[in-house]
Amino acid sequence: MYRISTFGLLPNVLQCTVICRAAFRQQHSSPLESQYDRLYPGHIPTNPIQKALLAVGSGLAALQNPYRHDMVAVLGETTGHLALVRLRDQMKNDPEGSTILRERPRIRLSTLDLAHMATLPDGSFGREYLRFLEENRVTPDSRADVKFVDNEELAYVIQRYREVHDLLHTLLGMPTNMLEVAVKWFEAAQTGLPMCVLGATLGPLRLSSSRLQTLATSLGPWALRSGRRARCVLSIFYERRWDQSLEELREELDIEPPPLVVQATKEKAAANADTELVL
């Protein structure tokens, strides 16, 4: 019998996995153990009680250290069912989004033609995305794989959300510094995912007074306004939009240009490569 105290603050996602697997095996006979990986590679089936424990434990760990990427990922998977259903339905009702759901593209270094992106003109979406990756020293391969979503289609939706996160930085013109909280505000208004709302709520607490003022008077209202009215950002087949101008894509999605230019210094970019909050 596992006690909640054993769950603690979840030192790492592996402990979450071990606990859930053990609890599942306690409740079911061995033939059902074959359910692991059945819905998608890496899937770990959990019942409502186990999901609640995972949500509480990962939430506490994320509060203690907002840059625990693994804990934020677990929190998102165990609390976002209703929001994921809504996002999935929005994608299904959009011609481009429904194509994405059928074809299941992935945004990884192995699927990106970085050499081609480097030849694109300045101002094109692909070239600006590559510039974002280079200046902020981030990689799309840092996104965690989904484990605890018990629906294969919804698992892809949250995976897609994670993999377009850096593309949103490009669309919004935001680097991965402390003012990244503006991206969280956009994502909270756009997706309604509880983890995004949590990040948008707690993120400002870590800002300096000058940055908090910038967020409250300029970036914040812009991000919320754009997030509420923009087309569903998961319904865009970005892999087919690299040649499109960034300005034109913003207009198509109804995203206003950022009210001010925020740039990442090389020093901050080096730090952000290790500390960016990945939902």
PDB file of C-alpha atoms in Angstrom, residues 13-21 39-40 42-47 50-51 54 58 70-71 73-79 145-151 155 158 162:
ATOM      1  CA  VAL A  13       9.202  12.171 -13.488  1.00  0.00           C
ATOM      2  CA  LEU A  14      10.689   8.676 -13.267  1.00  0.00           C
ATOM      3  CA  GLN A  15       9.357   8.395  -9.717  1.00  0.00           C
ATOM      4  CA  CYS A  16       5.887   9.335 -10.995  1.00  0.00           C
ATOM      5  CA  THR A  17       6.168   6.589 -13.578  1.00  0.00           C
ATOM      6  CA  VAL A  18       7.320   3.943 -11.107  1.00  0.00           C
ATOM      7  CA  ILE A  19       4.544   4.744  -8.640  1.00  0.00           C
ATOM      8  CA  CYS A  20       1.829   4.657 -11.292  1.00  0.00           C
ATOM      9  CA  ARG A  21       3.067   1.415 -12.790  1.00  0.00           C
ATOM     10  CA  LEU A  39      -2.377   3.710 -27.107  1.00  0.00           C
ATOM     11  CA  TYR A  40       0.954   5.240 -28.159  1.00  0.00           C
ATOM     12  CA  GLY A  42       5.437   5.517 -23.765  1.00  0.00           C
ATOM     13  CA  HIS A  43       1.797   5.619 -22.628  1.00  0.00           C
ATOM     14  CA  ILE A  44       1.195   4.826 -18.957  1.00  0.00           C
ATOM     15  CA  PRO A  45      -2.503   4.195 -18.140  1.00  0.00           C
ATOM     16  CA  THR A  46      -3.707   5.751 -14.881  1.00  0.00           C
ATOM     17  CA  ASN A  47      -7.030   5.816 -13.058  1.00  0.00           C
ATOM     18  CA  GLN A  50      -3.573   8.118  -9.695  1.00  0.00           C
ATOM     19  CA  LYS A  51      -4.070  11.137 -11.937  1.00  0.00           C
ATOM     20  CA  LEU A  54       0.191  12.938 -10.053  1.00  0.00           C
ATOM     21  CA  SER A  58       3.700  17.564  -9.850  1.00  0.00           C
ATOM     22  CA  ASP A  70       9.201  17.176 -16.269  1.00  0.00           C
ATOM     23  CA  MET A  71       6.835  18.176 -13.457  1.00  0.00           C
ATOM     24  CA  ALA A  73       4.652  18.330 -18.291  1.00  0.00           C
ATOM     25  CA  VAL A  74       3.033  15.837 -15.890  1.00  0.00           C
ATOM     26  CA  LEU A  75       0.803  18.587 -14.478  1.00  0.00           C
ATOM     27  CA  GLY A  76      -0.354  19.486 -17.970  1.00  0.00           C
ATOM     28  CA  GLU A  77      -1.168  15.908 -18.891  1.00  0.00           C
ATOM     29  CA  THR A  78      -3.135  15.168 -15.715  1.00  0.00           C
ATOM     30  CA  THR A  79      -5.201  18.374 -15.506  1.00  0.00           C
ATOM     31  CA  ASP A 145       6.962  12.945 -24.827  1.00  0.00           C
ATOM     32  CA  VAL A 146       3.437  12.456 -23.498  1.00  0.00           C
ATOM     33  CA  LYS A 147       2.839   9.625 -20.994  1.00  0.00           C
ATOM     34  CA  PHE A 148      -0.315  10.081 -18.922  1.00  0.00           C
ATOM     35  CA  VAL A 149      -3.036  11.095 -21.419  1.00  0.00           C
ATOM     36  CA  ASP A 150      -5.401   8.142 -21.851  1.00  0.00           C
ATOM     37  CA  ASN A 151      -6.558   9.045 -25.346  1.00  0.00           C
ATOM     38  CA  ALA A 155      -2.076  12.861 -26.496  1.00  0.00           C
ATOM     39  CA  ILE A 158      -0.824  18.174 -26.217  1.00  0.00           C
ATOM     40  CA  ARG A 162       4.463  21.511 -26.832  1.00  0.00           C
TER      41      ARG A 162
END
